[in-house]
Short mmCIF file of C-alpha atoms in Angstrom, two decimals:
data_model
loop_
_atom_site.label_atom_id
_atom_site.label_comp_id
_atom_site.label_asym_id
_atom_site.label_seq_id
_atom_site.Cartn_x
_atom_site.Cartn_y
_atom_site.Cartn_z
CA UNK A 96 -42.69 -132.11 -138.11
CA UNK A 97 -42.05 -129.08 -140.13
CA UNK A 98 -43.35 -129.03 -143.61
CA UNK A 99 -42.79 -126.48 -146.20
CA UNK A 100 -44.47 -124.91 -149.38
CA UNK A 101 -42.70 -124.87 -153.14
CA UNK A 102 -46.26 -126.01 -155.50
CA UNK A 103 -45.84 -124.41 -159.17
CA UNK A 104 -47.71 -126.54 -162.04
CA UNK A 105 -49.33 -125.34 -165.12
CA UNK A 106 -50.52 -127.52 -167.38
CA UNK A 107 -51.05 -127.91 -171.39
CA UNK A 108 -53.09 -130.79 -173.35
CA UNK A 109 -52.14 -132.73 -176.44
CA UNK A 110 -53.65 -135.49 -177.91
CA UNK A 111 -52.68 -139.15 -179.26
CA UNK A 112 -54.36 -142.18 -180.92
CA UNK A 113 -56.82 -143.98 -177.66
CA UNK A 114 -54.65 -141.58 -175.34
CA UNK A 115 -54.24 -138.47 -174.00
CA UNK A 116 -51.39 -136.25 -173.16
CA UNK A 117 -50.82 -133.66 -170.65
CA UNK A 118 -47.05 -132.08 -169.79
CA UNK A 119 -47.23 -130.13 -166.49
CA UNK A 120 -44.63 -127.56 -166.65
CA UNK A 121 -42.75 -126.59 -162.97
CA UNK A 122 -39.56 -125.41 -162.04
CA UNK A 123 -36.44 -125.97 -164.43
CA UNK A 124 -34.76 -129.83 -163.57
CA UNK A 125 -32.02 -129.76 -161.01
CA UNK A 126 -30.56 -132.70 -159.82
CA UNK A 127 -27.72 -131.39 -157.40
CA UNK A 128 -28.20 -133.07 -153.65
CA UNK A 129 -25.43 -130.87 -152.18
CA UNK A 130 -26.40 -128.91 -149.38
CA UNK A 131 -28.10 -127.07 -147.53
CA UNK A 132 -31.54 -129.01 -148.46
CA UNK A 133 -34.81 -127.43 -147.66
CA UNK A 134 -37.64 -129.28 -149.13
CA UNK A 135 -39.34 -131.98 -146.58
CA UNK A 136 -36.72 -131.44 -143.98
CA UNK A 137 -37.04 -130.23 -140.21
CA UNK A 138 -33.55 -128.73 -140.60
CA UNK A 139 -31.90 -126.71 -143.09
CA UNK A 140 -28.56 -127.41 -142.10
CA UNK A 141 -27.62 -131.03 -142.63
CA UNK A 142 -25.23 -133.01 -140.60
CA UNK A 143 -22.28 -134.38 -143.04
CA UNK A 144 -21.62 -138.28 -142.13
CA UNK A 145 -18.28 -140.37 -142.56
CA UNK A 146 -20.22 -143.07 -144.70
CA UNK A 147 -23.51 -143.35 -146.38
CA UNK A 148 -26.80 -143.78 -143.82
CA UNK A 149 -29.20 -146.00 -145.62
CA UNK A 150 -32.78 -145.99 -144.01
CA UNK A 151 -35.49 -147.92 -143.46
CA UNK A 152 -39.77 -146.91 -143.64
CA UNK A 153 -41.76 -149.15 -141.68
CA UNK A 154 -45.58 -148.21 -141.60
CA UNK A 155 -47.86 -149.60 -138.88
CA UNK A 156 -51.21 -148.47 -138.19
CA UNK A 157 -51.62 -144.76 -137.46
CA UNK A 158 -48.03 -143.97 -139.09
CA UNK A 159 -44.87 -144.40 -139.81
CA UNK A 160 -41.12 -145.17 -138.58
CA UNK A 161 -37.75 -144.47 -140.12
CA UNK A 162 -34.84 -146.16 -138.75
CA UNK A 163 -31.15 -146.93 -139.33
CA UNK A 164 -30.78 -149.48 -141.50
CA UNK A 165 -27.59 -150.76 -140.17
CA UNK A 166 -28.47 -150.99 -136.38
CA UNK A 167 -32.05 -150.59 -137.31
CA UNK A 168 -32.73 -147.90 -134.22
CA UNK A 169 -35.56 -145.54 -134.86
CA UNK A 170 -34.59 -142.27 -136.14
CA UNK A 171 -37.99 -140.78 -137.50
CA UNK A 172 -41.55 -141.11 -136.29
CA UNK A 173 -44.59 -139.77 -138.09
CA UNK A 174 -48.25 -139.81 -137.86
CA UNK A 175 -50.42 -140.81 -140.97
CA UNK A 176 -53.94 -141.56 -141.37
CA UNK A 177 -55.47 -145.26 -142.82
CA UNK A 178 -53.54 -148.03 -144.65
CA UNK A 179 -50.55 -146.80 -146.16
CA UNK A 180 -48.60 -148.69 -148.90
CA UNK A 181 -44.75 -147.99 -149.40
CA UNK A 182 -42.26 -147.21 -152.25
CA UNK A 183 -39.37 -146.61 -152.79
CA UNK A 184 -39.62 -142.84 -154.69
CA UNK A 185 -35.94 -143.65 -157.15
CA UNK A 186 -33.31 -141.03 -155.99
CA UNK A 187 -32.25 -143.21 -152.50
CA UNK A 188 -33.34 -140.90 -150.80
CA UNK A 189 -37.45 -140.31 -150.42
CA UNK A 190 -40.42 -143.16 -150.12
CA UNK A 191 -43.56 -142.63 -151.69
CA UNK A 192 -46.49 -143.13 -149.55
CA UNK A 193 -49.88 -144.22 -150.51
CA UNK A 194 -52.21 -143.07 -148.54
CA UNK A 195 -55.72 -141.77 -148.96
CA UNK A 196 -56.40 -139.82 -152.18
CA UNK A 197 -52.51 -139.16 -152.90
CA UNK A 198 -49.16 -140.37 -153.36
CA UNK A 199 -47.37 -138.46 -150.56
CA UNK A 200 -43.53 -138.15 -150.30
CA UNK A 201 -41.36 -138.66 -147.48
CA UNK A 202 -37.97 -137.36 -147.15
CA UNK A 203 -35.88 -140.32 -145.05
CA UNK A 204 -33.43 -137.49 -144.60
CA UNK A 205 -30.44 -139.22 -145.90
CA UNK A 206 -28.61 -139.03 -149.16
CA UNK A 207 -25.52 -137.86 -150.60
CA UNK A 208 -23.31 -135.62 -153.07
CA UNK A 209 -20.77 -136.63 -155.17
CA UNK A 210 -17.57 -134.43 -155.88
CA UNK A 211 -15.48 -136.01 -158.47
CA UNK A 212 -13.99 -138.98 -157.45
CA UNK A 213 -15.67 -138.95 -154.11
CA UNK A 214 -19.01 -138.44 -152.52
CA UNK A 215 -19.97 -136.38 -149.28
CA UNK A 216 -22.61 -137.93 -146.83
CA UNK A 217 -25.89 -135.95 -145.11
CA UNK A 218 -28.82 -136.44 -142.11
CA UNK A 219 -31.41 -134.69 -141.17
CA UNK A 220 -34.27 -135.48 -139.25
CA UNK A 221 -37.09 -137.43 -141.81
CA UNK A 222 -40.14 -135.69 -142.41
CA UNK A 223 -42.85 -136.16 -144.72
CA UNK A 224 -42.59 -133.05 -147.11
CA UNK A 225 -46.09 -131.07 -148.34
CA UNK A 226 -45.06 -132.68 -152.32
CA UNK A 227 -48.10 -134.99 -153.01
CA UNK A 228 -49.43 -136.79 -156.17
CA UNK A 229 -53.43 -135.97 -156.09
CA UNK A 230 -54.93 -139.86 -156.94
CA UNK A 231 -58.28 -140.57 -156.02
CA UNK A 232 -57.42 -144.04 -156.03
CA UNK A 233 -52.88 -144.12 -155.39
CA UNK A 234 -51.71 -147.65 -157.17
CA UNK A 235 -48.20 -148.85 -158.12
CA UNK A 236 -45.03 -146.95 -158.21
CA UNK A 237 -42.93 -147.86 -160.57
CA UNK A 238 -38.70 -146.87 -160.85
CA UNK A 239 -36.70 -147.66 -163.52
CA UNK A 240 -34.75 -145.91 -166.29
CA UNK A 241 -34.33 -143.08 -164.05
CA UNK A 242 -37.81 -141.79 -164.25
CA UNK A 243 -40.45 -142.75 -161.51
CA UNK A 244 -43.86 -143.46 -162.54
CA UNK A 245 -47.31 -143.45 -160.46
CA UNK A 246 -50.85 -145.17 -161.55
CA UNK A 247 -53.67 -144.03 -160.12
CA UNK A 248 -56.45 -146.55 -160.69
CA UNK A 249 -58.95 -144.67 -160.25
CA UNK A 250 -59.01 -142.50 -162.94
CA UNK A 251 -56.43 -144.44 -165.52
CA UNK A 252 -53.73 -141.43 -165.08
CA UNK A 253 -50.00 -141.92 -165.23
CA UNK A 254 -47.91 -139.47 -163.93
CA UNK A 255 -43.86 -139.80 -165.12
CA UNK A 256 -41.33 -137.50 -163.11
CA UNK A 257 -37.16 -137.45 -162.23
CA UNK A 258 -37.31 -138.87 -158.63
CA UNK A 259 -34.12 -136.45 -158.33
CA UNK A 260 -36.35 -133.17 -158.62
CA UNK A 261 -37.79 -134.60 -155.03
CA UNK A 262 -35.23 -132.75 -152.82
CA UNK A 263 -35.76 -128.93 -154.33
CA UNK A 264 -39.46 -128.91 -154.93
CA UNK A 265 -42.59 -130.11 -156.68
CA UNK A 266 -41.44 -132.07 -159.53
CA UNK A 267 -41.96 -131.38 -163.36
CA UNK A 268 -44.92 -133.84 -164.45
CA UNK A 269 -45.21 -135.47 -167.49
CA UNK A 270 -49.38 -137.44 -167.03
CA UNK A 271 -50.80 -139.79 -169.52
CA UNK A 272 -54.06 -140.49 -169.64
CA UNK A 273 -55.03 -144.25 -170.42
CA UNK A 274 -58.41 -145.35 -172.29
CA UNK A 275 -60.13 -146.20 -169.35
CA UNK A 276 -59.57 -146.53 -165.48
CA UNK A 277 -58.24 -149.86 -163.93
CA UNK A 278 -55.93 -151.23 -161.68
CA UNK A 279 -52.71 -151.27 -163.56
CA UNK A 280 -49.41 -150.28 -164.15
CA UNK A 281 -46.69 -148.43 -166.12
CA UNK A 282 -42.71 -148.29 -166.86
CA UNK A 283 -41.21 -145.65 -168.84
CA UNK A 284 -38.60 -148.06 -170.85
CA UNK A 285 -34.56 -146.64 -171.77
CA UNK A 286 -34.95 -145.80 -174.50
CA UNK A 287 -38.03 -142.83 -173.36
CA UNK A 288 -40.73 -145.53 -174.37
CA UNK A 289 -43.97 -146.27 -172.66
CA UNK A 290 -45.42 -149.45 -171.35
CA UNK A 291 -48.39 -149.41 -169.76
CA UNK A 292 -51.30 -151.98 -169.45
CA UNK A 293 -54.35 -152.33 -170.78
CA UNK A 294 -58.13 -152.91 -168.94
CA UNK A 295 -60.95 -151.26 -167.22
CA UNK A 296 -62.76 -151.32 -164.09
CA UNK A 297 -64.38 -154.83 -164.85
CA UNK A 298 -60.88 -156.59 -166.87
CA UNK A 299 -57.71 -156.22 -167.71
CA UNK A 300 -56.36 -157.83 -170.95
CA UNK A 301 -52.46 -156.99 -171.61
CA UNK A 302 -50.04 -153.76 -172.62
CA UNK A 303 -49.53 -151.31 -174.97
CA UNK A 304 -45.92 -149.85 -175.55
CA UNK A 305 -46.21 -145.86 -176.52
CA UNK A 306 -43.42 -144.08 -178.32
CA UNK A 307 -41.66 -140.75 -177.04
CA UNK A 308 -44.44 -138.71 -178.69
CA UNK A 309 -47.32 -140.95 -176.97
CA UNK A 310 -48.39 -142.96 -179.61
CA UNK A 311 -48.93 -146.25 -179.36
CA UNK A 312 -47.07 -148.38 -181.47
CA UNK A 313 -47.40 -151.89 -180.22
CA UNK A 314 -50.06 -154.09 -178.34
CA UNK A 315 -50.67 -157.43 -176.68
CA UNK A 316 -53.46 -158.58 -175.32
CA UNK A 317 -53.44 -161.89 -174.29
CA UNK A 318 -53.01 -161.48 -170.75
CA UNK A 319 -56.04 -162.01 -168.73
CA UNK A 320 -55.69 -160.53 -165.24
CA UNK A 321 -52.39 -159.03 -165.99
CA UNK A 322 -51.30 -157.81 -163.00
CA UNK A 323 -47.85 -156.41 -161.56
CA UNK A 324 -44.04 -155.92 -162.75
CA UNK A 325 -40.98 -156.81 -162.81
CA UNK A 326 -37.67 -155.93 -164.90
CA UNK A 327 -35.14 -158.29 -165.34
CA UNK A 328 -31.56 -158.43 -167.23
CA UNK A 329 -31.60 -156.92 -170.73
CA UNK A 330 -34.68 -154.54 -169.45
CA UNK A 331 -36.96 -157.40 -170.00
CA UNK A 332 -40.27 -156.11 -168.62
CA UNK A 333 -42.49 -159.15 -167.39
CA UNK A 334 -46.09 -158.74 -166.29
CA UNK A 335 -48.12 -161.82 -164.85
CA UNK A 336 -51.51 -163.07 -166.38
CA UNK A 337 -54.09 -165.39 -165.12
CA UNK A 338 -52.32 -168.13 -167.54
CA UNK A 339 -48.81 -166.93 -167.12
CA UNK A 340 -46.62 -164.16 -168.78
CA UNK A 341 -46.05 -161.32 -171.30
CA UNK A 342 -42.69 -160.62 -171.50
CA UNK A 343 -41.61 -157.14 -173.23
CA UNK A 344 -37.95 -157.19 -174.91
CA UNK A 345 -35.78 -156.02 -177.27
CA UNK A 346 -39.49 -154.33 -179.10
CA UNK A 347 -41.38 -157.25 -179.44
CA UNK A 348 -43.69 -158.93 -176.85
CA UNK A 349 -43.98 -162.78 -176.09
CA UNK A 350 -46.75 -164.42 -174.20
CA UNK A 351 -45.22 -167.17 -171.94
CA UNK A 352 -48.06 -169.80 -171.04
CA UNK A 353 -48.75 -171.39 -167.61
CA UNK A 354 -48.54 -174.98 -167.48
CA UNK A 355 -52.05 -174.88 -165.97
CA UNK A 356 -55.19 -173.92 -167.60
CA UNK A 357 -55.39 -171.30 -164.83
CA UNK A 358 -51.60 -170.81 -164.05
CA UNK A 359 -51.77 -167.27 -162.45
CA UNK A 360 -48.37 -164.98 -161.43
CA UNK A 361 -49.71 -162.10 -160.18
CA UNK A 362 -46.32 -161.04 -158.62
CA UNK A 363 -42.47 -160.62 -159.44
CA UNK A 364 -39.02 -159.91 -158.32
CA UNK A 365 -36.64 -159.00 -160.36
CA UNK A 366 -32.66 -158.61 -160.88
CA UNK A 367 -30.16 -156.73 -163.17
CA UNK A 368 -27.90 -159.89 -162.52
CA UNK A 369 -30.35 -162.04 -164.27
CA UNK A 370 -32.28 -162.82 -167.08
CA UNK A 371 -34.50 -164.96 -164.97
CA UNK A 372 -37.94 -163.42 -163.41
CA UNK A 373 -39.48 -164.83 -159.80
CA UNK A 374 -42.51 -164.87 -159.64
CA UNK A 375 -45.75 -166.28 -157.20
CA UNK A 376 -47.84 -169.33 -159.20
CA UNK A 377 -51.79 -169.72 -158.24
CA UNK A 378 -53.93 -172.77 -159.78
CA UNK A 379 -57.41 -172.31 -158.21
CA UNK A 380 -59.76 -169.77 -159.76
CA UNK A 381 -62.22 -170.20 -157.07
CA UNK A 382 -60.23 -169.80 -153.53
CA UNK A 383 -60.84 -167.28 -151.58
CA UNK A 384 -57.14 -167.40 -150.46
CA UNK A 385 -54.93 -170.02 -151.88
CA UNK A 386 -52.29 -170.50 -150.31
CA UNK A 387 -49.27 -171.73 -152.53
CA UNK A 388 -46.45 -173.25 -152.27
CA UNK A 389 -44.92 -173.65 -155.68
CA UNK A 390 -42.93 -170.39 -157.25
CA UNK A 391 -42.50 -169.48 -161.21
CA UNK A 392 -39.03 -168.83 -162.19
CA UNK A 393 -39.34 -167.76 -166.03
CA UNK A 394 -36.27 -167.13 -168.38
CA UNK A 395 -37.02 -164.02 -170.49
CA UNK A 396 -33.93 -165.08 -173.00
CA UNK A 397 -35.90 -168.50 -173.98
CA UNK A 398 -39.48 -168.09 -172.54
CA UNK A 399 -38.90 -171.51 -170.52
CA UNK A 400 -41.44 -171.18 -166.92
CA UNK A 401 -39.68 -173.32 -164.64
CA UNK A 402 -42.03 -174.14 -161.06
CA UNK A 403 -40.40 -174.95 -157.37
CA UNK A 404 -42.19 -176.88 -155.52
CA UNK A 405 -40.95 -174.99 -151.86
CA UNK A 406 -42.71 -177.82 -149.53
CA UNK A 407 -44.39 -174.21 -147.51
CA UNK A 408 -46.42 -171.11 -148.52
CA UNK A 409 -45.97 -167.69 -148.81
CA UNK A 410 -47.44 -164.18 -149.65
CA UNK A 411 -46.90 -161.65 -151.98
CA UNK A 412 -44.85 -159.83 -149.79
CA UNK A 413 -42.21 -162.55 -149.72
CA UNK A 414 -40.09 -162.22 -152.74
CA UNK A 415 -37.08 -160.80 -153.29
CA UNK A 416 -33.67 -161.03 -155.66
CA UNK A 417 -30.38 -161.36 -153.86
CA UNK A 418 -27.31 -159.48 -154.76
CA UNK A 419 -26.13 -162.23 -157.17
CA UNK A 420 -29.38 -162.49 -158.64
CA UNK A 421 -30.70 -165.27 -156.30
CA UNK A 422 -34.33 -165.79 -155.99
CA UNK A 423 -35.38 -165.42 -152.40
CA UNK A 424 -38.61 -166.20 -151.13
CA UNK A 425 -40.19 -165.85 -147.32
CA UNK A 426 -41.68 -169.26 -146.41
CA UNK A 427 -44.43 -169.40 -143.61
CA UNK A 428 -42.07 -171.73 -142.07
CA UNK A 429 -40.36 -168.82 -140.77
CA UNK A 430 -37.36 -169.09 -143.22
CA UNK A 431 -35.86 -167.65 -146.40
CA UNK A 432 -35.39 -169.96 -149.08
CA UNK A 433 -32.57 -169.15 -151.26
CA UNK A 434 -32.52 -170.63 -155.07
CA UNK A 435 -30.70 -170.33 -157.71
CA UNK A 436 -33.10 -168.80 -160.63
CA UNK A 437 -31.13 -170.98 -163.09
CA UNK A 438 -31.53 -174.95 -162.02
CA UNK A 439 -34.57 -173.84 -159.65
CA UNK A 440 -32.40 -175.89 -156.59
CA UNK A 441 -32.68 -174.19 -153.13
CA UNK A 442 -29.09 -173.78 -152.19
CA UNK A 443 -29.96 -172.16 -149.20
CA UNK A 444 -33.06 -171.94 -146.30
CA UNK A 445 -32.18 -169.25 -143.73
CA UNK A 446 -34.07 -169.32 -140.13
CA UNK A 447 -35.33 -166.01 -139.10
CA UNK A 448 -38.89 -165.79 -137.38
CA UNK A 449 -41.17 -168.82 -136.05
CA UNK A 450 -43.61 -170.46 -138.38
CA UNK A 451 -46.57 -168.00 -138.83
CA UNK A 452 -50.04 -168.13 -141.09
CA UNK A 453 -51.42 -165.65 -143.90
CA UNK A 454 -53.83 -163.17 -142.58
CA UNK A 455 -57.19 -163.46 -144.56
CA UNK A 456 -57.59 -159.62 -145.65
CA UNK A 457 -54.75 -158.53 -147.65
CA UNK A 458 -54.03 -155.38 -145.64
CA UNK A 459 -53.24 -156.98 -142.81
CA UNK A 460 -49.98 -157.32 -141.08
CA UNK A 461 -47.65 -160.17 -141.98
CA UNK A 462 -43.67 -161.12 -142.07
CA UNK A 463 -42.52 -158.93 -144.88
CA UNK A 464 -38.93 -159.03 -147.36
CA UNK A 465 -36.92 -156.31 -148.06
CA UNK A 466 -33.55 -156.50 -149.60
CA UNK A 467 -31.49 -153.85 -149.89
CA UNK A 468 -27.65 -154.88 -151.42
CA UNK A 469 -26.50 -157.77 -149.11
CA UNK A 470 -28.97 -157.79 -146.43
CA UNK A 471 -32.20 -158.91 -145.96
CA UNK A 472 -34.56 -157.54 -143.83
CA UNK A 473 -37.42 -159.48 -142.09
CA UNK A 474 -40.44 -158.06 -140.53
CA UNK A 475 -42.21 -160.15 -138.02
CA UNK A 476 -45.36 -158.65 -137.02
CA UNK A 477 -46.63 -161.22 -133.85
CA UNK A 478 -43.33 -160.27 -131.86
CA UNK A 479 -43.19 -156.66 -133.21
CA UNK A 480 -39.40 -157.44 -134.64
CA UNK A 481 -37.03 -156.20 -137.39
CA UNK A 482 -34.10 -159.01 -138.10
CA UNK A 483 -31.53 -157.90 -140.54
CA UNK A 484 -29.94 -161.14 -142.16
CA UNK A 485 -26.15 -160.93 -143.89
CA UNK A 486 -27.32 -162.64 -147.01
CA UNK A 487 -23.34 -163.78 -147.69
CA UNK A 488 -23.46 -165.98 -144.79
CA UNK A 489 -26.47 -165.48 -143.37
CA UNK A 490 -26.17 -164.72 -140.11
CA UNK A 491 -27.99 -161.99 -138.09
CA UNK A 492 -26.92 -158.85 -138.55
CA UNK A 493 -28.97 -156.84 -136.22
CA UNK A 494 -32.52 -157.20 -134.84
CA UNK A 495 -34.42 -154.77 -132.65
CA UNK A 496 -38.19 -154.69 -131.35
CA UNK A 497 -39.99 -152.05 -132.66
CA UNK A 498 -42.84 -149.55 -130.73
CA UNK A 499 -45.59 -151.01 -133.13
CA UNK A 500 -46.68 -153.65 -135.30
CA UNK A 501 -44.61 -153.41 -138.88
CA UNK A 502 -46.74 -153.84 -141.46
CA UNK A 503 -45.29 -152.36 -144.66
CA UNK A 504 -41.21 -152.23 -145.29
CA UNK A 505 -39.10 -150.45 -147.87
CA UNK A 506 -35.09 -149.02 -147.65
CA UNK A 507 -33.14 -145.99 -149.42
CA UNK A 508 -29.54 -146.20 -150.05
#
């Protein structure tokens, strides 16, 4: 696949209290998508659509596939080296890609243009493009509040960019350094605001919230383990702890606690529609690989943690909000549970794939959610399948069997 070359970064240091600062200036910000798009493409002339295309990135081992999300055929194929991890990259329109020592970018090759009181549609052939994130060790991707952020564990470094830059060229950088390297994570908040966590390469202990000039302004650390993210109604940012929660709102920060002494939520799903957070919930400090089968649902308006007993396990790669706001989870039983965040009730279990068991290494394949507006999508790695399930009444959509084992799943709009 064609790839082509638009790099131009300089860079200029500043410094703030326990962090430092450094702006990398490139081209001036541009966020029209109108055509003709060169960057990451294999076509300079795009091919204008009746109706928005939404995609699909599936990686498997040794690459990648892009399909149609709507009858899920496979538009795109790529080859990639090692375990790749998938985001989406903000602007519907590229993924980011983990992979190695750098947060690569693929163009899906879909997106569109809006003209007034309508909006134009465009395909080209996906491609990964040559813009690339150098991260010795590529963590979580983070959008929200229209900027895209990247943590690279390795070396502590957050790196904040428009996702809509993606589509003309390299993107203007804005990196923070934190104290010390760890596996963490960052969201740049509305109102310009930082949040970022706090740890090293033997613990992590909580956040810090940085203003729009870097400095940090507020702290919590009472968070043992904190790990992941999630943003809920009200941009409540929630990030789980080995006993529970902190929950970042409205400028102050409130520590939710587990009913267990080790009560750990490690990940989240969250929802514009609600103020409620989903979460995983993990009691034993000394498995190996525990296997749950109780979720956290925790209201960030009253700091009530609410566990659902779902009578099967599941893996972190099982959660997901519905359109409404519902709390879906991926049982091993082969079907999605559907609850309402608010009374915790399952008001819904939706067959998809046979009953199946988590793989012992993380990386490994296994059934994966993605939801993308109204439909679900279910990966089922034993029968090399993609089912695509009509949350509203849950039938299914569309299925098709793909050329290689899915691992990894994510969607643009």
């Amino acid at each position: 696949m064609q790839l082509n070359t638009r790099t131009s970064r300089s860079l200029a240091l500043a410094t703030s209290v326990g962090l430092s600062l450094t702006l990398t200036a490139g081209c001036a910000s541009d966020t029209d998508n109108s055509p003709p798009m060169e960057t990451g493409t294999t076509a300079t002339i795009p091919k204008e659509q009746a109706s928005a295309m939404p995609r699909l990135a599936v990686s498997y081992d040794g690459g990648l596939l892009i399909l149609d999300a709507t009858t899920l055929d496979t538009v795109g194929e790529t080859e990639i080296d090692g375990f790749t991890r998938l985001n989406p990259a903000g602007d519907g329109r590229h993924v980011m890609v983990s992979a190695g020592d750098a947060f690569k970018v693929l163009d899906t090759g879909t997106w569109s243009s809006t003209h007034g009181d309508h909006s134009h549609y465009y395909t080209v052939d996906p491609a990964m493009t040559d813009v690339e994130f150098s991260a010795n060790e590529p963590g979580h991707v983070v959008n929200h509040a229209g900027k895209t952020v990247l943590f690279n564990d390795g070396s502590g470094l957050v790196e904040i960019f428009d996702p809509t830059q993606l589509a003309k060229r390299q993107p203007r950088v804005e990196t923070v350094a934190t104290p010390e390297p760890h596996h963490g994570v960052a969201v740049v908040l509305a109102n310009g605001n930082l949040l970022t966590t706090i740890g090293n390469s033997e613990s992590r202990s909580g956040i810090a919230v940085l203003d729009a000039d870097r400095k940090e302004i507020l702290r919590n650390e009472q968070c043992p383990g904190i790990h992941g993210e999630a943003v809920g109604a009200g941009e409540a940012i929630v990030l789980g702890c080995q006993d529970g929660l902190l929950v970042y709102k409205d400028g102050a920060i409130t520590k939710v606690q587990s009913p267990d002494p080790y009560g750990r939520i490690g990940n989240q799903a969250g929802s514009e529609e609600s103020e409620i957070i989903l979460g995983d919930y993990k009691t034993d400090p000394e498995a190996e690989l525990e296997r749950p089968q109780r979720i956290s649902l925790t209201n960030t308006s009253t700091s009530e943690l609410k566990l659902v007993d779902l009578g099967t396990s599941y893996t972190f790669r099982s959660l997901g909000r519905g359109p409404h706001g519902e709390a879906l989870i991926l049982g091993t039983d082969g079907a999605i549970h559907v609850i309402d965040p608010h009374s915790g009730a399952v008001i819904n279990k939706i067959a998809v794939i046979g009953e199946w068991t988590e793989p012992t290494e993380w990386q490994d394949p296994r059934p994966t959610l993605f939801v993308r507006d109204h439909t679900a999508y279910v990966t089922d790695p034993t029968s090399k399948k993609l089912i695509a399930v009509d949350l509203e009444d849950g039938s299914i959509a569309a299925q098709a069997t793909l050329d290689h084992t899915p691992n990894e799943l994510t969607g643009v709009s």
